[in-house]
Amino acid sequence: MDMAMIGGFDELEVLEMSPGGSAASAATAAATGSEDEGDLRRGPWTVEEDLLLVNYIAAHGEGRWNSLARSAGLKRTGKSCRLRWLNYLRPDVRRGNITAEEQLLILELHSRWGNRWSKIAQHLPGRTDNEIKNYWRTRVQKHAKQLRCDVNSRQFRDVVRQVWMPRLVERIQAEYSAAAAGGAAAVQAAPPVAPATTTASAPPAYQHHSGTYGGGHLQQGAGGGYQHAADYYSYSEPGQAAAMSPDDTSSALRSTLTTDAQHHYYAASAATPTNEGCGGAGGGAAAAGSPTAADDVFAGTSWSELLAAVGREDDGGSSKIGLPDFELGDFEDNIWSLEDLCLHQLC
DNA sequence: AAGTGTGCCAACCGCGACTTG
DNA sequence: ACAAGTCGCGGTTGGCACACT
């Protein structure tokens, strides 16, 4: 937890504030706090409450939240204590912007597992399910809305795979190249590569290799990165052999950073043409459920092939994938810009 | 400078799964 | 085997902060 932040409050008068909150929120807390309602408080946590909780857990450990709440002298439900601890006070909670690597993981894992936020969060060290859920709702769903797509529609998933993820990979790649350039003179590292040419021109760590999505099948070794990649690739659903332990989150992240991510995301995404409409209810089941390997109709196609297959519904029938006639709004980040979509003939 | 809109995030709620007696 | 209690998850909401007009 951010004890420094809590310690930063010198005056007890401001204790009736949620961290990062305000007097207004404190007032709200007082108004809605129902301190007397069943002797249970609700609303924003005060610094005093945080300290009580943290100190109690430090001394006795977590778990048994209802009795913990009583024993710690907190007028909160166990549920509320658990939430506060897990989402905010836990020492290893990571705060700040979701990195490109993390975005990539979230997109990938969500495409596999759907809204299994806690499961996804297990693979992002320090991130909470709540944070990932919020990210999805505020960022990803916003994009879907801009595209007039149902976030669960296959079209939107295609766009994520064919535009957003490549963009993230490029960004990560560029960052690594820049880091490498900063460290050594041997900066022959490839510049951020255009998606369709990546396979041919990427630096070694990103070289294309064939593999089987979900099978951990790697034909080409390229140092430690590939080892991690193997771990990541071979992660399986319960019931299947899982090469990566659930707690090997850093491995998952590293693999995302250091492997043939493009292959991973695009070979894994070999598209089956579909004209499922955007904004309809059609995609709900697809995302609500967790796409299995068998369900992954994108398996087996290189990502450059995939990009070549992308087109619009109204392009005279040449499209392989029925992407909608997007009405583009402003994309606030460079990951997914109008230029990107136009570049890939998605607009 | 004031009003409005939007993004973000902490917290709550309901429900199902699990545990315990 | 069953009921009550507890836990964990996903969905939703309320409100602050900031950007924009």
CSV table of C-alpha atoms (C1' of nucleotides) in Angstrom, one decimal:
chain,number,residue,atom,x,y,z
A,1,MET,CA,0.0,0.0,0.0
A,2,ASP,CA,1.0,3.5,-0.2
A,3,MET,CA,1.8,4.1,3.4
A,4,ALA,CA,3.6,7.3,2.4
A,5,MET,CA,0.4,8.7,1.1
A,6,ILE,CA,-1.4,7.9,4.3
A,7,GLY,CA,1.4,9.2,6.3
A,8,GLY,CA,1.3,12.3,4.3
A,9,PHE,CA,-1.9,13.4,6.1
A,10,ASP,CA,-0.9,15.3,9.1
A,11,GLU,CA,-4.1,16.6,10.2
A,12,LEU,CA,-6.7,14.4,11.6
A,13,GLU,CA,-9.3,16.8,10.3
A,14,VAL,CA,-8.6,15.5,6.8
A,15,LEU,CA,-9.0,11.9,7.8
A,16,GLU,CA,-12.5,11.9,6.6
A,17,MET,CA,-11.2,11.7,3.1
A,18,SER,CA,-10.7,8.9,0.8
A,19,PRO,CA,-7.1,8.8,-0.4
A,20,GLY,CA,-6.9,11.1,-3.3
A,21,GLY,CA,-10.4,12.2,-2.5
A,22,SER,CA,-11.6,15.5,-1.3
A,23,ALA,CA,-13.7,17.2,1.2
A,24,ALA,CA,-16.6,16.9,-1.1
A,25,SER,CA,-16.2,13.2,-1.1
A,26,ALA,CA,-15.8,13.2,2.6
A,27,ALA,CA,-19.1,15.0,2.8
A,28,THR,CA,-20.6,12.5,0.6
A,29,ALA,CA,-19.2,9.8,2.7
A,30,ALA,CA,-20.7,11.3,5.7
A,31,ALA,CA,-24.0,11.7,4.0
A,32,THR,CA,-24.1,8.2,2.7
A,33,GLY,CA,-21.8,6.6,5.2
A,34,SER,CA,-24.6,5.5,7.4
A,35,GLU,CA,-22.3,5.2,10.3
A,36,ASP,CA,-25.3,4.4,12.4
A,37,GLU,CA,-27.0,2.1,10.0
A,38,GLY,CA,-26.5,-1.3,11.5
A,39,ASP,CA,-23.3,0.1,12.9
A,40,LEU,CA,-21.7,-0.4,9.5
A,41,ARG,CA,-19.9,2.2,7.5
A,42,ARG,CA,-20.1,2.5,3.7
A,43,GLY,CA,-18.5,4.8,1.2
A,44,PRO,CA,-15.0,6.0,0.9
A,45,TRP,CA,-12.5,4.7,3.4
A,46,THR,CA,-10.8,7.0,5.8
A,47,VAL,CA,-7.1,7.0,6.5
A,48,GLU,CA,-7.8,5.7,10.0
A,49,GLU,CA,-9.7,2.8,8.6
A,50,ASP,CA,-6.9,2.1,6.2
A,51,LEU,CA,-4.4,2.1,9.0
A,52,LEU,CA,-6.5,-0.2,11.1
A,53,LEU,CA,-6.9,-2.6,8.3
A,54,VAL,CA,-3.3,-2.6,7.3
A,55,ASN,CA,-2.0,-2.9,10.8
A,56,TYR,CA,-4.3,-5.7,11.6
A,57,ILE,CA,-3.4,-7.6,8.4
A,58,ALA,CA,0.3,-7.0,9.1
A,59,ALA,CA,-0.1,-8.6,12.5
A,60,HIS,CA,-2.6,-11.4,11.8
A,61,GLY,CA,-2.6,-11.9,8.0
A,62,GLU,CA,-5.5,-11.7,5.7
A,63,GLY,CA,-8.5,-14.0,5.2
A,64,ARG,CA,-11.6,-14.6,7.2
A,65,TRP,CA,-12.7,-11.2,6.3
A,66,ASN,CA,-15.8,-10.9,8.4
A,67,SER,CA,-14.1,-11.8,11.7
A,68,LEU,CA,-11.1,-9.7,10.6
A,69,ALA,CA,-13.3,-6.7,10.2
A,70,ARG,CA,-14.7,-7.2,13.7
A,71,SER,CA,-11.4,-7.9,15.3
A,72,ALA,CA,-9.7,-5.0,13.7
A,73,GLY,CA,-12.4,-2.7,15.1
A,74,LEU,CA,-13.6,-1.7,11.6
A,75,LYS,CA,-17.2,-0.9,11.2
A,76,ARG,CA,-17.1,-2.4,7.7
A,77,THR,CA,-18.3,-5.6,6.2
A,78,GLY,CA,-15.7,-8.2,5.6
A,79,LYS,CA,-16.4,-7.9,2.0
A,80,SER,CA,-15.6,-4.2,2.1
A,81,CYS,CA,-12.4,-4.9,3.9
A,82,ARG,CA,-11.3,-7.5,1.4
A,83,LEU,CA,-12.0,-5.2,-1.5
A,84,ARG,CA,-10.1,-2.4,0.1
A,85,TRP,CA,-7.2,-4.5,0.8
A,86,LEU,CA,-7.0,-6.3,-2.5
A,87,ASN,CA,-7.7,-3.3,-4.7
A,88,TYR,CA,-5.9,-0.6,-2.9
A,89,LEU,CA,-3.9,-1.3,0.3
A,90,ARG,CA,-2.1,-4.4,-0.7
A,91,PRO,CA,1.7,-3.7,-0.9
A,92,ASP,CA,2.1,-5.1,-4.3
A,93,VAL,CA,-0.7,-3.2,-5.9
A,94,ARG,CA,0.7,-1.5,-8.9
A,95,ARG,CA,-0.6,1.9,-9.8
A,96,GLY,CA,-0.3,4.1,-12.8
A,97,ASN,CA,-0.9,3.7,-16.4
A,98,ILE,CA,-1.4,0.4,-18.1
A,99,THR,CA,1.6,-0.2,-20.2
A,100,ALA,CA,1.6,-1.3,-23.8
A,101,GLU,CA,2.8,-4.7,-22.7
A,102,GLU,CA,0.0,-4.9,-20.2
A,103,GLN,CA,-2.5,-3.8,-22.8
A,104,LEU,CA,-1.3,-6.4,-25.1
A,105,LEU,CA,-1.7,-9.1,-22.5
A,106,ILE,CA,-5.2,-7.9,-21.5
A,107,LEU,CA,-6.4,-7.9,-25.1
A,108,GLU,CA,-4.9,-11.3,-25.7
A,109,LEU,CA,-6.2,-12.9,-22.5
A,110,HIS,CA,-9.6,-11.3,-22.8
A,111,SER,CA,-9.9,-12.7,-26.3
A,112,ARG,CA,-9.2,-16.1,-24.8
A,113,TRP,CA,-11.1,-15.9,-21.6
A,114,GLY,CA,-13.7,-13.2,-22.0
A,115,ASN,CA,-14.6,-11.2,-18.9
A,116,ARG,CA,-12.7,-13.4,-16.5
A,117,TRP,CA,-11.1,-10.4,-14.9
A,118,SER,CA,-9.6,-12.1,-11.9
A,119,LYS,CA,-8.1,-14.7,-14.1
A,120,ILE,CA,-6.7,-12.1,-16.4
A,121,ALA,CA,-5.4,-10.2,-13.5
A,122,GLN,CA,-3.4,-13.2,-12.3
A,123,HIS,CA,-1.2,-12.6,-15.3
A,124,LEU,CA,-0.6,-9.0,-14.7
A,125,PRO,CA,1.5,-8.6,-11.7
A,126,GLY,CA,0.2,-6.0,-9.3
A,127,ARG,CA,-2.9,-5.2,-11.3
A,128,THR,CA,-6.2,-5.9,-9.8
A,129,ASP,CA,-9.2,-7.4,-11.6
A,130,ASN,CA,-11.0,-4.1,-10.9
A,131,GLU,CA,-8.3,-2.1,-12.6
A,132,ILE,CA,-8.3,-4.3,-15.6
A,133,LYS,CA,-12.1,-4.3,-15.7
A,134,ASN,CA,-12.0,-0.5,-15.6
A,135,TYR,CA,-9.5,-0.4,-18.3
A,136,TRP,CA,-11.6,-2.6,-20.5
A,137,ARG,CA,-14.7,-0.6,-19.9
A,138,THR,CA,-13.2,2.9,-20.3
A,139,ARG,CA,-10.7,2.2,-23.1
A,140,VAL,CA,-11.6,-0.8,-25.1
A,141,GLN,CA,-15.3,-0.4,-25.0
A,142,LYS,CA,-14.9,3.2,-25.9
A,143,HIS,CA,-13.1,2.2,-29.1
A,144,ALA,CA,-15.8,-0.3,-29.8
A,145,LYS,CA,-18.4,2.4,-29.4
A,146,GLN,CA,-16.5,4.7,-31.7
A,147,LEU,CA,-16.4,2.0,-34.3
A,148,ARG,CA,-20.1,1.4,-33.7
A,149,CYS,CA,-19.2,-2.2,-32.9
A,150,ASP,CA,-20.4,-4.4,-30.1
A,151,VAL,CA,-17.3,-4.9,-28.1
A,152,ASN,CA,-18.1,-8.6,-28.2
A,153,SER,CA,-18.6,-8.8,-31.9
A,154,ARG,CA,-16.3,-10.7,-34.0
A,155,GLN,CA,-15.6,-7.6,-36.1
A,156,PHE,CA,-14.3,-5.8,-33.2
A,157,ARG,CA,-12.2,-8.7,-32.1
A,158,ASP,CA,-10.8,-8.7,-35.6
A,159,VAL,CA,-9.9,-5.1,-35.5
A,160,VAL,CA,-8.3,-5.6,-32.1
A,161,ARG,CA,-6.2,-8.4,-33.5
A,162,GLN,CA,-5.4,-6.8,-36.8
A,163,VAL,CA,-4.9,-3.2,-35.8
A,164,TRP,CA,-4.7,-2.6,-32.1
A,165,MET,CA,-2.4,-5.5,-31.2
A,166,PRO,CA,0.0,-5.0,-34.1
A,167,ARG,CA,0.2,-1.4,-33.1
A,168,LEU,CA,1.0,-2.3,-29.5
A,169,VAL,CA,3.6,-4.8,-30.7
A,170,GLU,CA,5.2,-2.1,-32.8
A,171,ARG,CA,5.2,0.2,-29.9
A,172,ILE,CA,6.8,-2.3,-27.6
A,173,GLN,CA,9.3,-3.2,-30.3
A,174,ALA,CA,10.1,0.4,-30.9
A,175,GLU,CA,10.6,0.9,-27.2
A,176,TYR,CA,13.0,-2.0,-27.0
A,177,SER,CA,14.8,-0.9,-30.1
A,178,ALA,CA,15.2,2.5,-28.5
A,179,ALA,CA,16.4,1.0,-25.3
A,180,ALA,CA,18.9,-1.1,-27.2
A,181,ALA,CA,20.0,1.9,-29.2
A,182,GLY,CA,20.6,3.8,-26.0
A,183,GLY,CA,22.7,1.1,-24.6
A,184,ALA,CA,24.9,0.1,-27.5
A,185,ALA,CA,26.3,1.5,-30.7
A,186,ALA,CA,25.1,-1.5,-32.6
A,187,VAL,CA,21.8,0.1,-33.4
A,188,GLN,CA,21.0,-1.9,-36.4
A,189,ALA,CA,17.8,-2.6,-34.7
A,190,ALA,CA,14.9,-2.3,-37.1
A,191,PRO,CA,12.8,0.8,-36.8
A,192,PRO,CA,9.2,0.3,-35.9
A,193,VAL,CA,8.1,-1.9,-38.6
A,194,ALA,CA,5.1,-1.7,-40.8
A,195,PRO,CA,2.8,-4.5,-39.8
A,196,ALA,CA,2.7,-6.2,-43.2
A,197,THR,CA,6.5,-6.4,-43.4
A,198,THR,CA,7.3,-7.3,-39.9
A,199,THR,CA,7.7,-10.9,-40.5
A,200,ALA,CA,10.5,-10.3,-43.0
A,201,SER,CA,12.3,-7.4,-41.4
A,202,ALA,CA,12.0,-7.7,-37.7
A,203,PRO,CA,15.0,-8.1,-35.5
A,204,PRO,CA,15.8,-11.6,-34.4
A,205,ALA,CA,13.7,-11.5,-31.3
A,206,TYR,CA,10.7,-10.9,-33.4
A,207,GLN,CA,11.5,-13.2,-36.2
A,208,HIS,CA,8.7,-15.2,-37.5
A,209,HIS,CA,8.5,-18.7,-36.5
A,210,SER,CA,5.9,-21.3,-36.9
A,211,GLY,CA,4.0,-22.6,-34.0
A,212,THR,CA,0.8,-23.9,-32.9
A,213,TYR,CA,-1.4,-21.6,-30.9
A,214,GLY,CA,-1.9,-23.0,-27.5
A,215,GLY,CA,0.4,-25.9,-28.2
A,216,GLY,CA,3.7,-24.4,-27.2
A,217,HIS,CA,5.2,-25.5,-30.4
A,218,LEU,CA,8.2,-23.4,-31.2
A,219,GLN,CA,10.5,-24.4,-34.0
A,220,GLN,CA,13.1,-21.8,-33.6
A,221,GLY,CA,15.0,-20.9,-30.5
A,222,ALA,CA,16.2,-17.4,-30.0
A,223,GLY,CA,17.5,-17.2,-26.5
A,224,GLY,CA,15.6,-16.9,-23.3
A,225,GLY,CA,12.8,-15.1,-24.9
A,226,TYR,CA,11.7,-18.1,-26.7
A,227,GLN,CA,11.8,-20.2,-23.7
A,228,HIS,CA,9.4,-17.8,-22.1
A,229,ALA,CA,7.4,-17.8,-25.3
A,230,ALA,CA,7.1,-21.5,-25.1
A,231,ASP,CA,5.7,-21.1,-21.6
A,232,TYR,CA,3.3,-18.6,-22.7
A,233,TYR,CA,2.2,-20.3,-25.8
A,234,SER,CA,1.6,-23.5,-24.0
A,235,TYR,CA,-0.6,-22.1,-21.4
A,236,SER,CA,-3.8,-24.0,-21.4
A,237,GLU,CA,-7.2,-24.0,-20.1
A,238,PRO,CA,-8.0,-26.2,-17.1
A,239,GLY,CA,-8.2,-29.7,-18.2
A,240,GLN,CA,-5.3,-29.3,-20.5
A,241,ALA,CA,-1.7,-29.6,-19.7
A,242,ALA,CA,-0.5,-26.2,-18.6
A,243,ALA,CA,3.2,-25.5,-19.0
A,244,MET,CA,3.0,-22.1,-17.3
A,245,SER,CA,2.1,-22.1,-13.7
A,246,PRO,CA,-0.6,-19.6,-12.8
A,247,ASP,CA,1.8,-17.6,-10.7
A,248,ASP,CA,4.4,-17.3,-13.4
A,249,THR,CA,3.1,-13.9,-14.3
A,250,SER,CA,6.3,-12.3,-14.8
A,251,SER,CA,7.2,-15.0,-17.3
A,252,ALA,CA,4.0,-14.3,-19.1
A,253,LEU,CA,4.9,-10.6,-19.3
A,254,ARG,CA,8.4,-11.2,-20.3
A,255,SER,CA,7.3,-13.6,-23.0
A,256,THR,CA,5.1,-10.9,-24.4
A,257,LEU,CA,8.0,-8.5,-24.4
A,258,THR,CA,10.6,-10.7,-25.9
A,259,THR,CA,9.1,-13.1,-28.3
A,260,ASP,CA,7.6,-13.2,-31.6
A,261,ALA,CA,4.6,-11.4,-30.4
A,262,GLN,CA,3.3,-10.7,-33.9
A,263,HIS,CA,3.3,-14.3,-34.7
A,264,HIS,CA,1.6,-15.0,-31.5
A,265,TYR,CA,-1.2,-12.6,-32.0
A,266,TYR,CA,-1.7,-13.0,-35.7
A,267,ALA,CA,-1.0,-16.6,-36.4
A,268,ALA,CA,-3.3,-17.2,-33.5
A,269,SER,CA,-5.8,-15.1,-35.3
A,270,ALA,CA,-6.2,-16.6,-38.7
A,271,ALA,CA,-9.6,-15.3,-39.6
A,272,THR,CA,-12.6,-17.1,-40.8
A,273,PRO,CA,-14.5,-14.7,-42.9
A,274,THR,CA,-17.5,-13.5,-41.1
A,275,ASN,CA,-20.0,-10.8,-41.7
A,276,GLU,CA,-21.4,-10.7,-38.3
A,277,GLY,CA,-22.9,-7.3,-37.9
A,278,CYS,CA,-21.5,-4.7,-35.6
A,279,GLY,CA,-23.6,-3.3,-32.9
A,280,GLY,CA,-25.9,-6.3,-32.9
A,281,ALA,CA,-26.3,-8.9,-30.3
A,282,GLY,CA,-24.5,-11.5,-32.3
A,283,GLY,CA,-21.2,-11.3,-30.7
A,284,GLY,CA,-22.3,-11.6,-27.1
A,285,ALA,CA,-22.0,-15.3,-26.8
A,286,ALA,CA,-18.6,-15.3,-28.5
A,287,ALA,CA,-17.0,-13.1,-25.9
A,288,ALA,CA,-19.0,-14.1,-23.0
A,289,GLY,CA,-17.7,-17.5,-23.4
A,290,SER,CA,-14.0,-18.1,-23.5
A,291,PRO,CA,-12.8,-18.9,-27.0
A,292,THR,CA,-11.2,-22.2,-27.0
A,293,ALA,CA,-8.4,-23.3,-29.3
A,294,ALA,CA,-10.9,-25.2,-31.3
A,295,ASP,CA,-13.0,-22.1,-31.4
A,296,ASP,CA,-10.1,-20.0,-32.5
A,297,VAL,CA,-10.9,-19.7,-36.2
A,298,PHE,CA,-7.8,-17.6,-36.7
A,299,ALA,CA,-5.3,-20.4,-36.1
A,300,GLY,CA,-2.8,-21.2,-38.7
A,301,THR,CA,-2.6,-18.1,-40.8
A,302,SER,CA,0.3,-15.8,-40.7
A,303,TRP,CA,-0.5,-12.3,-39.7
A,304,SER,CA,0.6,-10.8,-42.9
A,305,GLU,CA,-1.8,-13.0,-44.7
A,306,LEU,CA,-4.3,-11.9,-42.2
A,307,LEU,CA,-3.8,-8.3,-42.9
A,308,ALA,CA,-4.0,-8.9,-46.6
A,309,ALA,CA,-7.4,-10.4,-45.9
A,310,VAL,CA,-8.7,-7.4,-44.2
A,311,GLY,CA,-11.1,-5.2,-46.1
A,312,ARG,CA,-14.3,-3.5,-45.9
A,313,GLU,CA,-17.7,-4.8,-46.5
A,314,ASP,CA,-18.4,-2.2,-49.1
A,315,ASP,CA,-15.3,-2.5,-51.1
A,316,GLY,CA,-16.9,-4.2,-53.9
A,317,GLY,CA,-17.0,-7.6,-52.5
A,318,SER,CA,-13.3,-8.1,-52.2
A,319,SER,CA,-13.2,-8.1,-48.5
A,320,LYS,CA,-12.3,-11.3,-46.8
A,321,ILE,CA,-13.5,-10.1,-43.5
A,322,GLY,CA,-16.6,-8.1,-43.1
A,323,LEU,CA,-15.5,-5.1,-41.2
A,324,PRO,CA,-18.0,-2.5,-40.9
A,325,ASP,CA,-18.1,0.9,-42.5
A,326,PHE,CA,-16.6,2.5,-39.5
A,327,GLU,CA,-17.5,5.9,-38.5
A,328,LEU,CA,-14.3,7.1,-36.9
A,329,GLY,CA,-14.1,9.4,-34.0
A,330,ASP,CA,-11.0,10.7,-32.5
A,331,PHE,CA,-8.6,8.2,-31.2
A,332,GLU,CA,-6.8,9.7,-28.5
A,333,ASP,CA,-3.8,7.6,-28.5
A,334,ASN,CA,-1.5,6.6,-31.3
A,335,ILE,CA,-2.2,2.9,-30.8
A,336,TRP,CA,-5.3,3.0,-32.8
A,337,SER,CA,-5.5,6.0,-35.0
A,338,LEU,CA,-7.4,6.9,-38.1
A,339,GLU,CA,-4.3,6.5,-40.0
A,340,ASP,CA,-3.9,3.0,-38.8
A,341,LEU,CA,-7.3,1.9,-39.8
A,342,CYS,CA,-6.9,3.5,-43.2
A,343,LEU,CA,-3.5,2.0,-43.6
A,344,HIS,CA,-5.0,-1.4,-43.1
A,345,GLN,CA,-8.0,-0.5,-45.3
A,346,LEU,CA,-10.3,-0.6,-42.4
A,347,CYS,CA,-11.8,2.7,-43.2
B,1,DA,C1',-14.0,32.5,-15.8
B,2,DA,C1',-17.8,29.5,-15.8
B,3,DG,C1',-20.3,25.7,-17.6
B,4,DT,C1',-20.4,21.2,-19.6
B,5,DG,C1',-18.8,16.8,-21.0
B,6,DT,C1',-15.9,12.9,-20.5
B,7,DG,C1',-12.5,9.7,-18.4
B,8,DC,C1',-11.2,7.4,-14.7
B,9,DC,C1',-11.5,4.8,-10.6
B,10,DA,C1',-13.0,3.4,-5.9
B,11,DA,C1',-16.6,1.2,-4.0
B,12,DC,C1',-20.9,-1.2,-3.7
B,13,DC,C1',-24.2,-4.8,-5.1
B,14,DG,C1',-26.0,-9.3,-6.4
B,15,DC,C1',-25.2,-13.8,-7.2
B,16,DG,C1',-23.0,-18.2,-7.3
B,17,DA,C1',-19.5,-21.2,-5.4
B,18,DC,C1',-17.4,-22.8,-1.6
B,19,DT,C1',-16.8,-23.9,3.4
B,20,DT,C1',-18.2,-25.1,7.8
B,21,DG,C1',-20.9,-26.9,11.5
C,1,DA,C1',-27.3,-34.1,3.5
C,2,DC,C1',-28.4,-29.7,4.6
C,3,DA,C1',-28.4,-24.9,6.1
C,4,DA,C1',-25.9,-20.9,7.3
C,5,DG,C1',-22.0,-18.3,6.7
C,6,DT,C1',-18.3,-16.7,4.0
C,7,DC,C1',-15.7,-15.7,-0.1
C,8,DG,C1',-14.8,-14.3,-4.7
C,9,DC,C1',-16.3,-12.6,-9.1
C,10,DG,C1',-18.4,-9.7,-12.5
C,11,DG,C1',-21.4,-5.8,-13.2
C,12,DT,C1',-22.7,-1.3,-12.0
C,13,DT,C1',-22.6,3.2,-10.0
C,14,DG,C1',-21.3,7.7,-8.0
C,15,DG,C1',-18.3,11.3,-7.9
C,16,DC,C1',-13.9,13.6,-8.6
C,17,DA,C1',-10.6,15.6,-11.9
C,18,DC,C1',-9.5,17.3,-16.0
C,19,DA,C1',-10.3,18.8,-20.8
C,20,DC,C1',-13.0,21.4,-23.7
C,21,DT,C1',-16.1,25.1,-25.2
